[in-house]
Amino acid sequence: MTSIVRPWAYVGLSEKFFDRMSSHRQSKEEWRRALLVRSGATPFSSDDIKYLEARVHAVLTETQEVTLAQAVPNGNASAQPRNPAFLDQCADAVVAVLRLTGTLI
C-alpha cells in the first residue's frame, strides 16, 4: 500500500538566508528545498515583502496542493507595496517554479 502525503511548505522572510538554511538543515530534516526570491536592482521594501509573503501563502493555499506549516502567514495583505501587480505575478511564478521542481505534484 502506498501512502500519498501532500508536500508542506513554509513561506517566510529571512534577513540572513544562508545562516537560516544552515541552521534548519541541522535541526529540520524535512526541509529539503528552499526557494530564494530576490528583488533585483531595487530592493524590496518592507511592505513589498509583507505583501509578497501573504500572496505566496494565498496562492499556495488556493492550489490545495500543499499543507502549509503556518495557518496564517506573517505577511500582511493590507501592506502598501509599490507594485502589487508585479508581486502578484511573482507569487504565481513561485508556485510555477515549485511545480517545475516537482515540489507540487
mmCIF file with all atom_site columns, C-alpha atoms in Angstrom:
data_model
loop_
_atom_site.group_PDB
_atom_site.id
_atom_site.type_symbol
_atom_site.label_atom_id
_atom_site.label_alt_id
_atom_site.label_comp_id
_atom_site.label_asym_id
_atom_site.label_entity_id
_atom_site.label_seq_id
_atom_site.pdbx_PDB_ins_code
_atom_site.Cartn_x
_atom_site.Cartn_y
_atom_site.Cartn_z
_atom_site.occupancy
_atom_site.B_iso_or_equiv
_atom_site.pdbx_formal_charge
_atom_site.auth_seq_id
_atom_site.auth_comp_id
_atom_site.auth_asym_id
_atom_site.auth_atom_id
_atom_site.pdbx_PDB_model_num
ATOM 1   C CA . MET A 1 1   ? 0.000  0.000  0.000   1.00 0.00 ? 1   MET A CA 1
ATOM 2   C CA . THR A 1 2   ? 1.322  3.415  -0.965  1.00 0.00 ? 2   THR A CA 1
ATOM 3   C CA . SER A 1 3   ? 0.639  6.418  1.192   1.00 0.00 ? 3   SER A CA 1
ATOM 4   C CA . ILE A 1 4   ? 0.347  9.727  -0.631  1.00 0.00 ? 4   ILE A CA 1
ATOM 5   C CA . VAL A 1 5   ? 1.210  12.689 1.525   1.00 0.00 ? 5   VAL A CA 1
ATOM 6   C CA . ARG A 1 6   ? 0.824  16.263 0.378   1.00 0.00 ? 6   ARG A CA 1
ATOM 7   C CA . PRO A 1 7   ? 4.079  18.207 0.490   1.00 0.00 ? 7   PRO A CA 1
ATOM 8   C CA . TRP A 1 8   ? 4.217  21.011 3.003   1.00 0.00 ? 8   TRP A CA 1
ATOM 9   C CA . ALA A 1 9   ? 5.606  24.484 2.701   1.00 0.00 ? 9   ALA A CA 1
ATOM 10  C CA . TYR A 1 10  ? 6.694  27.348 4.873   1.00 0.00 ? 10  TYR A CA 1
ATOM 11  C CA . VAL A 1 11  ? 6.582  30.866 3.475   1.00 0.00 ? 11  VAL A CA 1
ATOM 12  C CA . GLY A 1 12  ? 8.663  33.403 5.309   1.00 0.00 ? 12  GLY A CA 1
ATOM 13  C CA . LEU A 1 13  ? 11.137 36.238 5.344   1.00 0.00 ? 13  LEU A CA 1
ATOM 14  C CA . SER A 1 14  ? 14.750 35.727 6.232   1.00 0.00 ? 14  SER A CA 1
ATOM 15  C CA . GLU A 1 15  ? 17.261 38.513 6.629   1.00 0.00 ? 15  GLU A CA 1
ATOM 16  C CA . LYS A 1 16  ? 20.201 36.101 6.795   1.00 0.00 ? 16  LYS A CA 1
ATOM 17  C CA . PHE A 1 17  ? 19.043 33.423 4.357   1.00 0.00 ? 17  PHE A CA 1
ATOM 18  C CA . PHE A 1 18  ? 22.130 31.210 4.265   1.00 0.00 ? 18  PHE A CA 1
ATOM 19  C CA . ASP A 1 19  ? 22.529 31.230 8.049   1.00 0.00 ? 19  ASP A CA 1
ATOM 20  C CA . ARG A 1 20  ? 18.877 30.294 8.451   1.00 0.00 ? 20  ARG A CA 1
ATOM 21  C CA . MET A 1 21  ? 19.072 27.483 5.904   1.00 0.00 ? 21  MET A CA 1
ATOM 22  C CA . SER A 1 22  ? 22.202 26.104 7.533   1.00 0.00 ? 22  SER A CA 1
ATOM 23  C CA . SER A 1 23  ? 20.504 26.120 10.913  1.00 0.00 ? 23  SER A CA 1
ATOM 24  C CA . HIS A 1 24  ? 17.372 24.424 9.554   1.00 0.00 ? 24  HIS A CA 1
ATOM 25  C CA . ARG A 1 25  ? 19.342 21.746 7.722   1.00 0.00 ? 25  ARG A CA 1
ATOM 26  C CA . GLN A 1 26  ? 20.825 20.698 11.038  1.00 0.00 ? 26  GLN A CA 1
ATOM 27  C CA . SER A 1 27  ? 17.588 20.686 13.025  1.00 0.00 ? 27  SER A CA 1
ATOM 28  C CA . LYS A 1 28  ? 14.792 20.081 10.481  1.00 0.00 ? 28  LYS A CA 1
ATOM 29  C CA . GLU A 1 29  ? 15.435 17.016 8.399   1.00 0.00 ? 29  GLU A CA 1
ATOM 30  C CA . GLU A 1 30  ? 12.204 17.541 6.443   1.00 0.00 ? 30  GLU A CA 1
ATOM 31  C CA . TRP A 1 31  ? 13.452 20.833 4.990   1.00 0.00 ? 31  TRP A CA 1
ATOM 32  C CA . ARG A 1 32  ? 14.860 19.650 1.684   1.00 0.00 ? 32  ARG A CA 1
ATOM 33  C CA . ARG A 1 33  ? 14.406 22.620 -0.599  1.00 0.00 ? 33  ARG A CA 1
ATOM 34  C CA . ALA A 1 34  ? 14.384 26.369 -0.346  1.00 0.00 ? 34  ALA A CA 1
ATOM 35  C CA . LEU A 1 35  ? 13.372 28.898 -2.940  1.00 0.00 ? 35  LEU A CA 1
ATOM 36  C CA . LEU A 1 36  ? 15.028 32.276 -2.583  1.00 0.00 ? 36  LEU A CA 1
ATOM 37  C CA . VAL A 1 37  ? 13.175 35.220 -4.133  1.00 0.00 ? 37  VAL A CA 1
ATOM 38  C CA . ARG A 1 38  ? 15.226 38.340 -4.670  1.00 0.00 ? 38  ARG A CA 1
ATOM 39  C CA . SER A 1 39  ? 14.133 41.701 -5.968  1.00 0.00 ? 39  SER A CA 1
ATOM 40  C CA . GLY A 1 40  ? 16.884 42.501 -8.465  1.00 0.00 ? 40  GLY A CA 1
ATOM 41  C CA . ALA A 1 41  ? 18.210 46.027 -8.792  1.00 0.00 ? 41  ALA A CA 1
ATOM 42  C CA . THR A 1 42  ? 15.675 47.700 -6.494  1.00 0.00 ? 42  THR A CA 1
ATOM 43  C CA . PRO A 1 43  ? 15.480 46.134 -3.025  1.00 0.00 ? 43  PRO A CA 1
ATOM 44  C CA . PHE A 1 44  ? 12.083 45.036 -1.770  1.00 0.00 ? 44  PHE A CA 1
ATOM 45  C CA . SER A 1 45  ? 10.531 47.481 0.669   1.00 0.00 ? 45  SER A CA 1
ATOM 46  C CA . SER A 1 46  ? 9.154  46.196 3.958   1.00 0.00 ? 46  SER A CA 1
ATOM 47  C CA . ASP A 1 47  ? 5.611  46.450 2.562   1.00 0.00 ? 47  ASP A CA 1
ATOM 48  C CA . ASP A 1 48  ? 6.684  44.648 -0.639  1.00 0.00 ? 48  ASP A CA 1
ATOM 49  C CA . ILE A 1 49  ? 7.962  41.742 1.454   1.00 0.00 ? 49  ILE A CA 1
ATOM 50  C CA . LYS A 1 50  ? 4.874  41.607 3.672   1.00 0.00 ? 50  LYS A CA 1
ATOM 51  C CA . TYR A 1 51  ? 2.578  41.683 0.643   1.00 0.00 ? 51  TYR A CA 1
ATOM 52  C CA . LEU A 1 52  ? 4.571  39.063 -1.286  1.00 0.00 ? 52  LEU A CA 1
ATOM 53  C CA . GLU A 1 53  ? 4.680  36.720 1.692   1.00 0.00 ? 53  GLU A CA 1
ATOM 54  C CA . ALA A 1 54  ? 0.896  36.964 2.093   1.00 0.00 ? 54  ALA A CA 1
ATOM 55  C CA . ARG A 1 55  ? 0.319  36.495 -1.668  1.00 0.00 ? 55  ARG A CA 1
ATOM 56  C CA . VAL A 1 56  ? 2.557  33.416 -1.969  1.00 0.00 ? 56  VAL A CA 1
ATOM 57  C CA . HIS A 1 57  ? 0.793  31.919 1.032   1.00 0.00 ? 57  HIS A CA 1
ATOM 58  C CA . ALA A 1 58  ? -2.618 32.700 -0.530  1.00 0.00 ? 58  ALA A CA 1
ATOM 59  C CA . VAL A 1 59  ? -1.685 31.258 -3.935  1.00 0.00 ? 59  VAL A CA 1
ATOM 60  C CA . LEU A 1 60  ? -0.345 28.076 -2.329  1.00 0.00 ? 60  LEU A CA 1
ATOM 61  C CA . THR A 1 61  ? -3.498 27.794 -0.214  1.00 0.00 ? 61  THR A CA 1
ATOM 62  C CA . GLU A 1 62  ? -5.658 28.161 -3.342  1.00 0.00 ? 62  GLU A CA 1
ATOM 63  C CA . THR A 1 63  ? -3.849 25.298 -5.089  1.00 0.00 ? 63  THR A CA 1
ATOM 64  C CA . GLN A 1 64  ? -4.729 22.898 -2.242  1.00 0.00 ? 64  GLN A CA 1
ATOM 65  C CA . GLU A 1 65  ? -1.563 21.035 -3.298  1.00 0.00 ? 65  GLU A CA 1
ATOM 66  C CA . VAL A 1 66  ? 0.435  21.625 -0.133  1.00 0.00 ? 66  VAL A CA 1
ATOM 67  C CA . THR A 1 67  ? -0.059 21.674 3.584   1.00 0.00 ? 67  THR A CA 1
ATOM 68  C CA . LEU A 1 68  ? 1.207  24.990 4.886   1.00 0.00 ? 68  LEU A CA 1
ATOM 69  C CA . ALA A 1 69  ? 3.251  24.948 8.068   1.00 0.00 ? 69  ALA A CA 1
ATOM 70  C CA . GLN A 1 70  ? 1.676  28.163 9.287   1.00 0.00 ? 70  GLN A CA 1
ATOM 71  C CA . ALA A 1 71  ? -2.098 28.689 9.122   1.00 0.00 ? 71  ALA A CA 1
ATOM 72  C CA . VAL A 1 72  ? -1.709 32.455 8.886   1.00 0.00 ? 72  VAL A CA 1
ATOM 73  C CA . PRO A 1 73  ? 1.306  33.948 7.121   1.00 0.00 ? 73  PRO A CA 1
ATOM 74  C CA . ASN A 1 74  ? 3.437  36.567 8.802   1.00 0.00 ? 74  ASN A CA 1
ATOM 75  C CA . GLY A 1 75  ? 2.916  38.746 5.736   1.00 0.00 ? 75  GLY A CA 1
ATOM 76  C CA . ASN A 1 76  ? 0.254  41.388 5.549   1.00 0.00 ? 76  ASN A CA 1
ATOM 77  C CA . ALA A 1 77  ? -2.263 41.536 2.687   1.00 0.00 ? 77  ALA A CA 1
ATOM 78  C CA . SER A 1 78  ? -3.109 45.130 3.683   1.00 0.00 ? 78  SER A CA 1
ATOM 79  C CA . ALA A 1 79  ? 0.508  46.256 3.154   1.00 0.00 ? 79  ALA A CA 1
ATOM 80  C CA . GLN A 1 80  ? 1.035  49.051 0.645   1.00 0.00 ? 80  GLN A CA 1
ATOM 81  C CA . PRO A 1 81  ? 3.573  47.633 -1.847  1.00 0.00 ? 81  PRO A CA 1
ATOM 82  C CA . ARG A 1 82  ? 4.990  49.769 -4.619  1.00 0.00 ? 82  ARG A CA 1
ATOM 83  C CA . ASN A 1 83  ? 3.901  47.433 -7.413  1.00 0.00 ? 83  ASN A CA 1
ATOM 84  C CA . PRO A 1 84  ? 1.255  44.886 -6.343  1.00 0.00 ? 84  PRO A CA 1
ATOM 85  C CA . ALA A 1 85  ? 0.664  43.623 -9.904  1.00 0.00 ? 85  ALA A CA 1
ATOM 86  C CA . PHE A 1 86  ? 4.349  42.689 -10.212 1.00 0.00 ? 86  PHE A CA 1
ATOM 87  C CA . LEU A 1 87  ? 4.290  40.981 -6.809  1.00 0.00 ? 87  LEU A CA 1
ATOM 88  C CA . ASP A 1 88  ? 1.136  39.042 -7.774  1.00 0.00 ? 88  ASP A CA 1
ATOM 89  C CA . GLN A 1 89  ? 2.975  37.790 -10.872 1.00 0.00 ? 89  GLN A CA 1
ATOM 90  C CA . CYS A 1 90  ? 5.974  36.948 -8.696  1.00 0.00 ? 90  CYS A CA 1
ATOM 91  C CA . ALA A 1 91  ? 3.754  34.858 -6.381  1.00 0.00 ? 91  ALA A CA 1
ATOM 92  C CA . ASP A 1 92  ? 2.385  32.971 -9.398  1.00 0.00 ? 92  ASP A CA 1
ATOM 93  C CA . ALA A 1 93  ? 5.954  32.416 -10.640 1.00 0.00 ? 93  ALA A CA 1
ATOM 94  C CA . VAL A 1 94  ? 6.993  30.996 -7.251  1.00 0.00 ? 94  VAL A CA 1
ATOM 95  C CA . VAL A 1 95  ? 4.192  28.409 -7.450  1.00 0.00 ? 95  VAL A CA 1
ATOM 96  C CA . ALA A 1 96  ? 5.143  27.609 -11.061 1.00 0.00 ? 96  ALA A CA 1
ATOM 97  C CA . VAL A 1 97  ? 8.766  27.004 -10.019 1.00 0.00 ? 97  VAL A CA 1
ATOM 98  C CA . LEU A 1 98  ? 7.601  24.719 -7.211  1.00 0.00 ? 98  LEU A CA 1
ATOM 99  C CA . ARG A 1 99  ? 5.625  22.712 -9.771  1.00 0.00 ? 99  ARG A CA 1
ATOM 100 C CA . LEU A 1 100 ? 8.564  22.542 -12.201 1.00 0.00 ? 100 LEU A CA 1
ATOM 101 C CA . THR A 1 101 ? 10.886 21.287 -9.494  1.00 0.00 ? 101 THR A CA 1
ATOM 102 C CA . GLY A 1 102 ? 8.444  18.533 -8.593  1.00 0.00 ? 102 GLY A CA 1
ATOM 103 C CA . THR A 1 103 ? 7.568  20.024 -5.245  1.00 0.00 ? 103 THR A CA 1
ATOM 104 C CA . LEU A 1 104 ? 3.879  20.378 -6.150  1.00 0.00 ? 104 LEU A CA 1
ATOM 105 C CA . ILE A 1 105 ? 2.649  17.202 -7.795  1.00 0.00 ? 105 ILE A CA 1
#
